[in-house]
XYZ file of C-alpha atoms in Angstrom:
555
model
C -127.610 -174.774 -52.525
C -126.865 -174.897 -56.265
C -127.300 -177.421 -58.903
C -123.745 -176.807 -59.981
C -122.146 -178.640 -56.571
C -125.105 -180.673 -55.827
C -125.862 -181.927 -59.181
C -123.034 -181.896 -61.145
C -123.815 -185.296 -62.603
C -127.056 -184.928 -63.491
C -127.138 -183.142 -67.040
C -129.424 -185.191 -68.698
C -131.933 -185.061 -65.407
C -131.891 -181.247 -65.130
C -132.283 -181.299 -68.835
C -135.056 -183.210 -69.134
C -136.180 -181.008 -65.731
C -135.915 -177.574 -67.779
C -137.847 -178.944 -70.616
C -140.824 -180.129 -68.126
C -140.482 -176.682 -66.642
C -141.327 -175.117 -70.123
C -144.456 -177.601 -70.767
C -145.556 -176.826 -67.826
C -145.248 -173.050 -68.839
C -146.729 -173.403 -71.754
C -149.781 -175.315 -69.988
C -150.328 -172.360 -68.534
C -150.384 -170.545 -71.213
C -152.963 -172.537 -73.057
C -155.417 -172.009 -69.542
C -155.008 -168.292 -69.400
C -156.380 -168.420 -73.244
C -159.123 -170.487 -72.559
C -159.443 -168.348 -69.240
C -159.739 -165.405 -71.346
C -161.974 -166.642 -74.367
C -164.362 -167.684 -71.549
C -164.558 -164.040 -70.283
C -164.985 -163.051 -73.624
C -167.510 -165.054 -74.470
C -169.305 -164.382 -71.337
C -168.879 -160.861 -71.604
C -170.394 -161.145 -75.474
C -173.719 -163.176 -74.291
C -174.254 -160.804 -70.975
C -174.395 -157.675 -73.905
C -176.652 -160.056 -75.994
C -178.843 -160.639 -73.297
C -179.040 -157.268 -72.182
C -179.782 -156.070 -76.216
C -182.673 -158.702 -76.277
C -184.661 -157.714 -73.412
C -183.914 -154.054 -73.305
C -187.055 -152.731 -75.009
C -186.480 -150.633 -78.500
C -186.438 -146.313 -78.633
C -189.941 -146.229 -80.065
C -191.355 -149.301 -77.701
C -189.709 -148.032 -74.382
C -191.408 -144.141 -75.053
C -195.403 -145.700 -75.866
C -195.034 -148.005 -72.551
C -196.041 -147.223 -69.340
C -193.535 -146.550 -66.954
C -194.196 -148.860 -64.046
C -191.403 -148.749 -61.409
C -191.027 -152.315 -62.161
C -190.048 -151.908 -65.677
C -188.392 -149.059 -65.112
C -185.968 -150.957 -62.439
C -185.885 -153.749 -64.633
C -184.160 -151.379 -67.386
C -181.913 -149.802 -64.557
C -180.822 -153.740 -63.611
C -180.122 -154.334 -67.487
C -178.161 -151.485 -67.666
C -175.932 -152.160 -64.330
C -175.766 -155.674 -66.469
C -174.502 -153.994 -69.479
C -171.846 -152.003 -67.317
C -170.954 -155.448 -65.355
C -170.318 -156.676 -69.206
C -167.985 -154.149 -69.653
C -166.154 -154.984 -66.378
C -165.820 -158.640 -67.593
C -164.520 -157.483 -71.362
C -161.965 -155.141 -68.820
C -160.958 -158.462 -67.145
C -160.365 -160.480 -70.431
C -158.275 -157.494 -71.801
C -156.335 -157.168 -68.688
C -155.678 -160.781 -69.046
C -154.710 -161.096 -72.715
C -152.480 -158.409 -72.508
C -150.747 -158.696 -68.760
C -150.777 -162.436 -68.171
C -151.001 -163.913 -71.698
C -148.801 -161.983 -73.791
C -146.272 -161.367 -71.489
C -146.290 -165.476 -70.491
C -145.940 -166.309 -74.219
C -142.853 -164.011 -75.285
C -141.286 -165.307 -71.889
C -141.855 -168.731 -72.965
C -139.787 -167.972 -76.429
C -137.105 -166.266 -74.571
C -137.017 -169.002 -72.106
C -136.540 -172.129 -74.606
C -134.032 -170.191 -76.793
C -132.221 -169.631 -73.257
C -132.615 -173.620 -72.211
C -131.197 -174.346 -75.531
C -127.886 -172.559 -75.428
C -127.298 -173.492 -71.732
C -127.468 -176.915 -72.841
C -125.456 -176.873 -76.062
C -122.430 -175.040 -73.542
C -122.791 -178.077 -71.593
C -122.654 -180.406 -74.260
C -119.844 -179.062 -75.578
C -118.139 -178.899 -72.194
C -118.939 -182.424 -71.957
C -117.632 -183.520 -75.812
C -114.516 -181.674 -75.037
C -113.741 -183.175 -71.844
C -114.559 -186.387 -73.852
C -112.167 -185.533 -76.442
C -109.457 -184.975 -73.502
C -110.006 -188.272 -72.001
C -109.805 -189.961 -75.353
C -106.441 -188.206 -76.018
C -105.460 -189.887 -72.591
C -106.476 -193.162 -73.221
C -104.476 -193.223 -76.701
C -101.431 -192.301 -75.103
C -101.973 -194.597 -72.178
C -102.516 -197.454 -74.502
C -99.170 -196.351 -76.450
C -97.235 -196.182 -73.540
C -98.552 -199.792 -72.077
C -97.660 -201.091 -76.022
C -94.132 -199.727 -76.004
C -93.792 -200.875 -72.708
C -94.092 -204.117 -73.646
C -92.121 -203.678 -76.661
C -89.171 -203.011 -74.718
C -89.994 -205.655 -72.454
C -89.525 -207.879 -75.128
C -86.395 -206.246 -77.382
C -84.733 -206.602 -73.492
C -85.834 -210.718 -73.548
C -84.567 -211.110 -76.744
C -80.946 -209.266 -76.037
C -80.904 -211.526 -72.664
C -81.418 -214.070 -74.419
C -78.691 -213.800 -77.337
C -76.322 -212.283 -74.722
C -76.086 -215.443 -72.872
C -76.145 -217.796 -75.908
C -73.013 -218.986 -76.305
C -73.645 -219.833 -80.004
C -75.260 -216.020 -80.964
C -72.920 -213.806 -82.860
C -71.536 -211.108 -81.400
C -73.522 -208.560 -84.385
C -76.778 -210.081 -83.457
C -75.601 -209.356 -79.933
C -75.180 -205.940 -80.516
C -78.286 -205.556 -83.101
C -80.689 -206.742 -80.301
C -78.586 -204.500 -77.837
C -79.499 -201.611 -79.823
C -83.535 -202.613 -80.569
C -83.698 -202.429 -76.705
C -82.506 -199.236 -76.355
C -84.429 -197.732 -79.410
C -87.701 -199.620 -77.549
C -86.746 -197.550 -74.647
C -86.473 -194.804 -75.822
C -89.819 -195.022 -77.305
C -91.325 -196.166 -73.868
C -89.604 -193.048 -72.043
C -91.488 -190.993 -74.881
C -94.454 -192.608 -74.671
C -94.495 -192.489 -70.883
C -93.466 -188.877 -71.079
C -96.467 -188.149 -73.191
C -98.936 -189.993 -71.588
C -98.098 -187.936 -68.400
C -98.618 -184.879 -70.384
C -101.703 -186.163 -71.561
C -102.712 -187.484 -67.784
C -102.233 -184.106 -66.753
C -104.164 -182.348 -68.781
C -107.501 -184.452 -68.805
C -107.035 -183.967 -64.943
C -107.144 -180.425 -65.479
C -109.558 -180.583 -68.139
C -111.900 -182.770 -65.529
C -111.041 -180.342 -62.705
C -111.932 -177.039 -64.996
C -115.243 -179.261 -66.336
C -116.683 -180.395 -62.699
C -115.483 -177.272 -60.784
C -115.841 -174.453 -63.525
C -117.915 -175.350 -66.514
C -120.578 -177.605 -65.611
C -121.121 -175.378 -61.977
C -121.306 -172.315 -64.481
C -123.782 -173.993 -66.848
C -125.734 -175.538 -64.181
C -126.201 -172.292 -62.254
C -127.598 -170.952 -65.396
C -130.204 -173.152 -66.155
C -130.936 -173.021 -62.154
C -131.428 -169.135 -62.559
C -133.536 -169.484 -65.848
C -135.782 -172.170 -63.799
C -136.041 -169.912 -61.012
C -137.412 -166.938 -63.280
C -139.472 -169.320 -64.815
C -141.472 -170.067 -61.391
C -140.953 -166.070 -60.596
C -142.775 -165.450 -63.807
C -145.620 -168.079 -62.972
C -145.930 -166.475 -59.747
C -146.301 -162.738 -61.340
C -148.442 -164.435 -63.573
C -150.921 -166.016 -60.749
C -150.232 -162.714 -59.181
C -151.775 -160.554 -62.172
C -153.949 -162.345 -62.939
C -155.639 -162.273 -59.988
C -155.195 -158.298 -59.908
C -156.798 -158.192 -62.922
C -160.278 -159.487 -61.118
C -159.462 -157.254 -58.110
C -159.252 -154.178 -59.827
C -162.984 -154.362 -61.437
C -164.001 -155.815 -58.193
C -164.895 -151.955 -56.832
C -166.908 -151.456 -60.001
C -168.907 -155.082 -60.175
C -169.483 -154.318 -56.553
C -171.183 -150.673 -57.525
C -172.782 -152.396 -60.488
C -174.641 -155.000 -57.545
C -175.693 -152.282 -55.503
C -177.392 -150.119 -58.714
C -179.115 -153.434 -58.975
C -180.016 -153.583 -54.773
C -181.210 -149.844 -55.288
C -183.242 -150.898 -58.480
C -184.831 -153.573 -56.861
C -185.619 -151.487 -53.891
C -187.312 -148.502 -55.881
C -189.783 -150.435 -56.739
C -193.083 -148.831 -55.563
C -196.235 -151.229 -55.838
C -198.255 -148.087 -54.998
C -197.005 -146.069 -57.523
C -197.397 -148.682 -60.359
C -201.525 -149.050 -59.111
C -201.514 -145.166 -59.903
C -200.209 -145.040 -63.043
C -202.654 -148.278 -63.818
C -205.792 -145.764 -62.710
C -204.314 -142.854 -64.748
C -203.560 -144.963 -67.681
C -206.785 -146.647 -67.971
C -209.337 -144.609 -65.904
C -211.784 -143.252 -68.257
C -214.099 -140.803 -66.324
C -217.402 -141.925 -66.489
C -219.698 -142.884 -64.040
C -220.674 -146.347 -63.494
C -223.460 -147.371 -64.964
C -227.467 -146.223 -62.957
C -229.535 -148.853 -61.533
C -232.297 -151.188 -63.967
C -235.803 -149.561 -63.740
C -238.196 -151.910 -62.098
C -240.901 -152.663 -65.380
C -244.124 -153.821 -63.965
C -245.119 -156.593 -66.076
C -248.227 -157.496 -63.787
C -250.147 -154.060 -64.391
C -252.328 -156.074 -67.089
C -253.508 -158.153 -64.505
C -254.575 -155.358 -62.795
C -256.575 -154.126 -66.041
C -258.335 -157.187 -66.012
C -259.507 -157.597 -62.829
C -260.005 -153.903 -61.885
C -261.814 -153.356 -65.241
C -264.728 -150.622 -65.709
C -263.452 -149.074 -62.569
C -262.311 -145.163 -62.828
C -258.336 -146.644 -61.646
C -258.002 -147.340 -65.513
C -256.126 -144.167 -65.882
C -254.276 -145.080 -63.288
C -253.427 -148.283 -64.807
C -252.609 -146.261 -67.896
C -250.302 -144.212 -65.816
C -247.966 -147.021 -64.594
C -247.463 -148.159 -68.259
C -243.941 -149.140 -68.680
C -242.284 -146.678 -71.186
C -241.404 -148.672 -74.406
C -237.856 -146.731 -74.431
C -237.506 -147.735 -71.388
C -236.737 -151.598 -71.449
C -234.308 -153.830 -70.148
C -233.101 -154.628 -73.598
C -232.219 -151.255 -74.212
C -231.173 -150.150 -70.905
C -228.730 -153.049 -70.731
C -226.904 -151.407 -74.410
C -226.481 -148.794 -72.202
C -224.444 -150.553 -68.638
C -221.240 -149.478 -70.107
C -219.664 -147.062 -72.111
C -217.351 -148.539 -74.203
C -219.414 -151.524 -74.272
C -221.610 -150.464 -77.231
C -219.423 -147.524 -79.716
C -221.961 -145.498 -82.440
C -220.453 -146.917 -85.692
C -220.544 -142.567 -86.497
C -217.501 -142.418 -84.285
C -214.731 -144.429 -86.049
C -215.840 -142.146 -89.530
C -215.880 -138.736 -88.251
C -212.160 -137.372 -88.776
C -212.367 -134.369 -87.823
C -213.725 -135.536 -84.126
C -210.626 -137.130 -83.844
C -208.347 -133.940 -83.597
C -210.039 -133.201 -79.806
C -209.740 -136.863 -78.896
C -213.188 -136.710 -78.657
C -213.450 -140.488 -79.373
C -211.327 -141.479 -75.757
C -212.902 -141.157 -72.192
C -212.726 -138.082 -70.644
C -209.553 -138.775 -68.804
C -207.849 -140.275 -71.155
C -209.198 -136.950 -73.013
C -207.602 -134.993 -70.669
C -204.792 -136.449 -70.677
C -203.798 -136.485 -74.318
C -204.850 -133.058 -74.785
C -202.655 -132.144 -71.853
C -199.657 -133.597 -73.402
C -200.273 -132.088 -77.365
C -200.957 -128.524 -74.925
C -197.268 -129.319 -73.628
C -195.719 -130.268 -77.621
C -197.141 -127.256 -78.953
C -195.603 -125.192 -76.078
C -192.510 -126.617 -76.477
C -192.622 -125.571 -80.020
C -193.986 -122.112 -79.351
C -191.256 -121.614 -77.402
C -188.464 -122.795 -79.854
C -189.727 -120.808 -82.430
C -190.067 -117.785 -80.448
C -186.169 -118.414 -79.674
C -186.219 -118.724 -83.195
C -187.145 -115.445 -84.108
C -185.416 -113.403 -81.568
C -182.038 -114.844 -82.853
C -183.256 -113.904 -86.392
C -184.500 -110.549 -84.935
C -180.912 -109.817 -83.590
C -178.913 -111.446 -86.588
C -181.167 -108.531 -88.200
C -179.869 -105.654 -86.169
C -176.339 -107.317 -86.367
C -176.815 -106.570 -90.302
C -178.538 -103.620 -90.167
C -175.275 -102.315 -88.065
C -172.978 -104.105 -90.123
C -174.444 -104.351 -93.838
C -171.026 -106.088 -94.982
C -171.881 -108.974 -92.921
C -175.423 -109.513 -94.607
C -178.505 -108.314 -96.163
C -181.185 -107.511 -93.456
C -183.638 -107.981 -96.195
C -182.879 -111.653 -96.390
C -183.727 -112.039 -93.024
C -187.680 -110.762 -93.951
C -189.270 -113.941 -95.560
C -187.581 -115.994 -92.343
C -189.051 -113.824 -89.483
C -192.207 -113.826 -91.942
C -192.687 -117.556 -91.916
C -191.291 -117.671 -87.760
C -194.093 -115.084 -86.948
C -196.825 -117.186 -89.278
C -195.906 -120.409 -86.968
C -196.157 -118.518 -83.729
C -199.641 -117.227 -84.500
C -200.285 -121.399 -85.250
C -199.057 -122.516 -82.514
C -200.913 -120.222 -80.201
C -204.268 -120.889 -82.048
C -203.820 -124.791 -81.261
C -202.559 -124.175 -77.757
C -205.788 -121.480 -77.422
C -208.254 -124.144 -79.108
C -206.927 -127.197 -76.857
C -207.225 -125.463 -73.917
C -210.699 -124.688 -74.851
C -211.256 -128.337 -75.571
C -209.437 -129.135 -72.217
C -211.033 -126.928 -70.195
C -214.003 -128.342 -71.452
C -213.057 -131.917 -70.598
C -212.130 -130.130 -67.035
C -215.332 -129.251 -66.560
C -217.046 -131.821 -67.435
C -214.863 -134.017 -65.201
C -215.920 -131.825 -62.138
C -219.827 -131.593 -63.139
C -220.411 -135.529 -63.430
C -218.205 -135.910 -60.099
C -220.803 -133.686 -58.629
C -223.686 -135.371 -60.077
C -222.361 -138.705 -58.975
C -221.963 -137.421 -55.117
C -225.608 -135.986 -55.057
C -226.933 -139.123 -56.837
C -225.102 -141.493 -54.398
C -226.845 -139.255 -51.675
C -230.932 -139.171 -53.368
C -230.024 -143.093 -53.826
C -229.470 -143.312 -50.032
C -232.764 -141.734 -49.018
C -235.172 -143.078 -51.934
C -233.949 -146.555 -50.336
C -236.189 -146.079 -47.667
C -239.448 -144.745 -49.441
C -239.267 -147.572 -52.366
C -242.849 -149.441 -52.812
C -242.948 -152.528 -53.627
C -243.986 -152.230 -57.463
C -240.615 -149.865 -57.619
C -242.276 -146.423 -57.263
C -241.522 -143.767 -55.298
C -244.455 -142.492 -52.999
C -244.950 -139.564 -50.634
C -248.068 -141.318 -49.142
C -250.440 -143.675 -49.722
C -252.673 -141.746 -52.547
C -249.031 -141.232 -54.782
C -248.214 -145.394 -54.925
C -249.295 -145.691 -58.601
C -247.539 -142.708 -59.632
C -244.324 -143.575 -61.565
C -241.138 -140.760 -61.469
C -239.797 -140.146 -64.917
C -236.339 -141.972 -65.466
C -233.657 -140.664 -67.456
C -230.619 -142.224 -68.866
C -227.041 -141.081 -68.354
C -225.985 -142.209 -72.480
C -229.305 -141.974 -74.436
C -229.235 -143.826 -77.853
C -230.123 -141.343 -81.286
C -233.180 -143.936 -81.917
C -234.902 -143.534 -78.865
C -235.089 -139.748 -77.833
C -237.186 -137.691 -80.436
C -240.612 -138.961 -79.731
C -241.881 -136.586 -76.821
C -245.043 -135.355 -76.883
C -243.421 -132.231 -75.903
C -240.362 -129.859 -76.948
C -238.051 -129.967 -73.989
C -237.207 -126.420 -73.286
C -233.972 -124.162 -74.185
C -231.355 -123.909 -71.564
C -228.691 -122.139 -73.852
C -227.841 -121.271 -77.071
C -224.650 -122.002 -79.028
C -222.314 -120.913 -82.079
C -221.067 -123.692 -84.707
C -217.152 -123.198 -84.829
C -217.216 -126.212 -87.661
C -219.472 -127.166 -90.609
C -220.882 -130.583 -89.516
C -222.931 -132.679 -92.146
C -225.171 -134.942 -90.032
C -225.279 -137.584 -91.714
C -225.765 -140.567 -88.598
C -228.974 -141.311 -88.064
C -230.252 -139.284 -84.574
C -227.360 -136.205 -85.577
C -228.137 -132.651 -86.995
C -226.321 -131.024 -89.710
C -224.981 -127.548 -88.843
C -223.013 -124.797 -91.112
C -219.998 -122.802 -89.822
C -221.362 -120.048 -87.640
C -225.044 -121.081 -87.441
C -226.791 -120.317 -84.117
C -228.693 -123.350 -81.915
C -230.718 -123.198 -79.251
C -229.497 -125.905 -76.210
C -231.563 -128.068 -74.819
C -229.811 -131.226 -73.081
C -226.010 -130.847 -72.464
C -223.033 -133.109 -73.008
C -223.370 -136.625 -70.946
C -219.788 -137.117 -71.267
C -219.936 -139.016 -74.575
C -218.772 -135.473 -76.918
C -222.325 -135.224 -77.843
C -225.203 -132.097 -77.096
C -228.612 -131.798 -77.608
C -228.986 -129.195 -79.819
C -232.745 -127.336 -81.544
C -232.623 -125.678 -85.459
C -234.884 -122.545 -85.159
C -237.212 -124.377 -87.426
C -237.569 -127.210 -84.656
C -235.347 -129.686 -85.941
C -233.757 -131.562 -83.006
C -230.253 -133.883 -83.531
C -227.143 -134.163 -81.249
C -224.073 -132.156 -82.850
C -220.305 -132.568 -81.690
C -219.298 -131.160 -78.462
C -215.995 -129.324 -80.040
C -217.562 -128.325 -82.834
C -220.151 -126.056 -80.870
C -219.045 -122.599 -78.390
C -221.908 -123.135 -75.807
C -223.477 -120.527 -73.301
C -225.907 -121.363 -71.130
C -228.869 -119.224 -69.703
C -228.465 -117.610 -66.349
C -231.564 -119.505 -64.898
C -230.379 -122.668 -65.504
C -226.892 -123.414 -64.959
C -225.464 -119.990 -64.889
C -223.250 -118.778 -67.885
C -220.759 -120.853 -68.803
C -219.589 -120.766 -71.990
C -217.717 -123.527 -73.636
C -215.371 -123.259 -76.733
């Protein structure tokens, strides 16, 4: 099969054939751009997406990190990286299938265009052959009849009786010069008959087949190149496919390390504060005047007296006290210095932070002690070798490296005081809460009626003192009695007292103890000259007596 033999006569249909093949080629052209600005694009808008939802340096460090977020941030980055796969496609594109389709497209019209203008020229020559013919043809038919004619004309005279014998011989001689000319003009319209008939045979059998079976070939590598084309361009996909496909999975893995369990502990760690929940309401007999009234003159007056409801003790001022945070002494957002313990958070939250400044300054004890040992061998390096350097120089560096050690291990030695503290405190109020939970239980079955506890029937009117977990400063220096000393303590800090209900204290001034720390950074704390006030927590080293709580002391 070749256009050459099959075709030979259609040159302006294979023509117009090679021209639709290069539209076509450059149709394709203008999808694989489009095709690749599309990946582009899409690649530029996944990488904008992912930069708009991933959460910023500082953001991503002061957040929680929930296993939800967490694979959330895992997903955006498997995102990012499937990005990156799509920008790999767009390349691969743009430079196998695009670039290489376009330069074949110039080569290919610049190929179509010199096949055809040999085949024109084939054509115009072949023209000019059978033009050539023709003349001479039409020569030779004219001369023929010329002589036909001069040979009339001599007939003619030759057998008039009347003609002369010189016009006889003058028209004998016209016919044979007429031919003559005939035999010449036959001779060269053979010559000429022959060689358009060769001409034809080389055009239709040589020159066309050749021309033909070039612009056959060229159309053939044109639909070889669209197939390479189809061919890379879907290699181009399949070779990011293993890739995308590990991209997926980090997402399936993201999604399945998400632990609901784990994100309701870090909720409790992040926002679980310590304290206990709030006591129950004192029950505030509001009847006992009645019983003044009716019982009056008798010898239960006393007794009356007795169940008196404490004026400290009201609703109104126990319900202040329901919930920690609910209700903040205005002296805690002035005191600066309290803040340096955390003193102002719960307890575990307390804890907490002063866990993680205990792990900082470690971290920077232990880069400065690296510190100074390479300064401490530089020095012997020196001190060996003086041409290298002065030892000497070295002094005012170890100096100042030594100087930050000793800093660094009085903060870490001071906040583990304060966190041992915090410690202990934890573990005393978990204690106090298990054996409350436990007299709650068995004062529920002894409870009168009028909300007194009785042993027997002769105890009904007698009312048990209540105490309050968070006492307020307003409310707490009006005993009739001093309470007594369970400790003593050392100030560590000047404090100037200035809240109403607090004591001022200088630096190393000795206190006697007499209620501890409710978990609010606050103790009790008695002047030798009987002035009571509640001083900071940290600012105090506490021991307490033997008798009472054993000795514990508390920096």
């Amino acid at each position: 099969m070749s256009w050459g033999t099959e075709l030979w006569d259609q040159f302006d249909n294979l023509e117009k054939h090679t021209q639709w093949g290069i539209d076509f080629l450059d149709k394709y052209a203008k999808f694989v751009k489009e095709r690749l600005e599309i990946e582009q694009n899409y690649a530029k808008q996944l990488r904008n997406l992912v930069k708009k939802f991933c959460p910023k340096r500082s953001a991503k460090d002061e957040e929680p990190r929930f296993t939800s977020c967490l694979s959330f941030y895992n997903i955006l980055n498997e995102l990012n990286d499937y990005a990156g796969q799509r920008e790999v496609v767009a390349e691969e594109i743009g430079h196998r299938v695009y670039a290489e389709i376009m330069r074949y497209s110039n080569d290919i019209k610049g190929e179509r265009k010199s096949h055809l203008h040999e085949g024109r020229k084939a054509q115009q020559y072949l023209d000019m052959c059978l033009k050539q013919m023709d003349n001479s043809k039409r020569k030779f038919e004219r001369e023929c009849r010329e002589a036909e004619k001069a040979q009339q004309s001599y007939e003619r005279l030759d057998n008039d009786t009347n003609a002369t014998k010189s016009d006889v011989e003058k028209a004998k001689q016209q016919l044979h010069l007429r031919t003559h000319m005939a035999d010449e003009s036959k001779n060269e319209y053979a010559a000429q008959l022959q060689n358009y008939n060769a001409e034809q045979h080389k055009h239709f059998y040589i020159v066309i087949p050749q021309v033909y079976k070039h612009l056959q070939e060229m159309d053939e590598r044109r639909t070889i190149k669209l197939s390479e084309c189809y061919k890379g361009f879907a290699d181009a996909e399949r070779k990011v496919i293993p890739i995308i496909s590990k991209c997926l999975e980090g997402m399936v893995q993201a999604a399945k390390s998400v632990d609901e369990r784990r994100d309701s502990q870090i909720v409790v760690d992040c926002f679980k504060s310590g304290f206990e929940p709030p006591g129950d309401f004192p029950f505030e007999d509001y009847s006992q005047h009645i019983y003044r009234t009716v019982s009056d003159g008798t010898i239960s007056t006393p007794k009356q007296e007795s169940l008196k409801p404490d004026p400290r003790m009201t609703v109104g001022k126990a319900k202040g006290k329901l919930w920690l945070f609910g209700k903040k002494p205005k002296w805690s957002l002035r005191m600066g210095p309290a803040l340096e313990d955390f003193s102002h958070l719960p307890p575990e939250q307390r804890r907490k932070r002063l866990q993680q400044r205990i792990d900082e300054l470690s971290r920077e004890l232990q880069k400065e002690m690296d510190q100074k040992d390479a300064l401490n061998k530089m020095k012997d390096v020196y001190e060996k070798n003086p041409q290298m350097g002065d030892p000497g120089s070295l002094h005012p560096k170890i100096a100042e490296t030594t100087s930050n050690i000793e800093r660094l291990r009085m903060e870490i030695h001071k906040n583990e005081g304060w966190l041992s503290e915090v410690e202990g405190k934890v573990s005393q109020r978990s204690e106090r809460r298990h054996s409350a939970e436990a007299n709650h239980l068995v004062a529920q079955g002894r409870e009168s009626p009028e909300g007194s506890y009785t042993e027997d029937a002769n105890q009904e009117g007698r009312v048990q003192p209540q105490h309050h977990a968070h006492p307020e400063f307003d409310d707490e220096f009006d005993d009739d009695e001093p309470l007594p000393a369970i400790g003593h303590c050392k100030s560590l800090y000047p404090f100037d007292g200035n809240n109403e209900g607090t004591l001022a204290m200088k630096e190393g001034e000795v206190l006697y103890i007499i209620e501890e720390d409710k978990g609010d950074g606050w103790t009790r704390a008695r002047k030798q000259n009987g002035e009571e006030g509640y001083v900071p927590t940290s600012y105090i080293e506490i021991t307490l007596e033997k008798n009472s709580k054993g000795a514990v002391t508390y920096i």
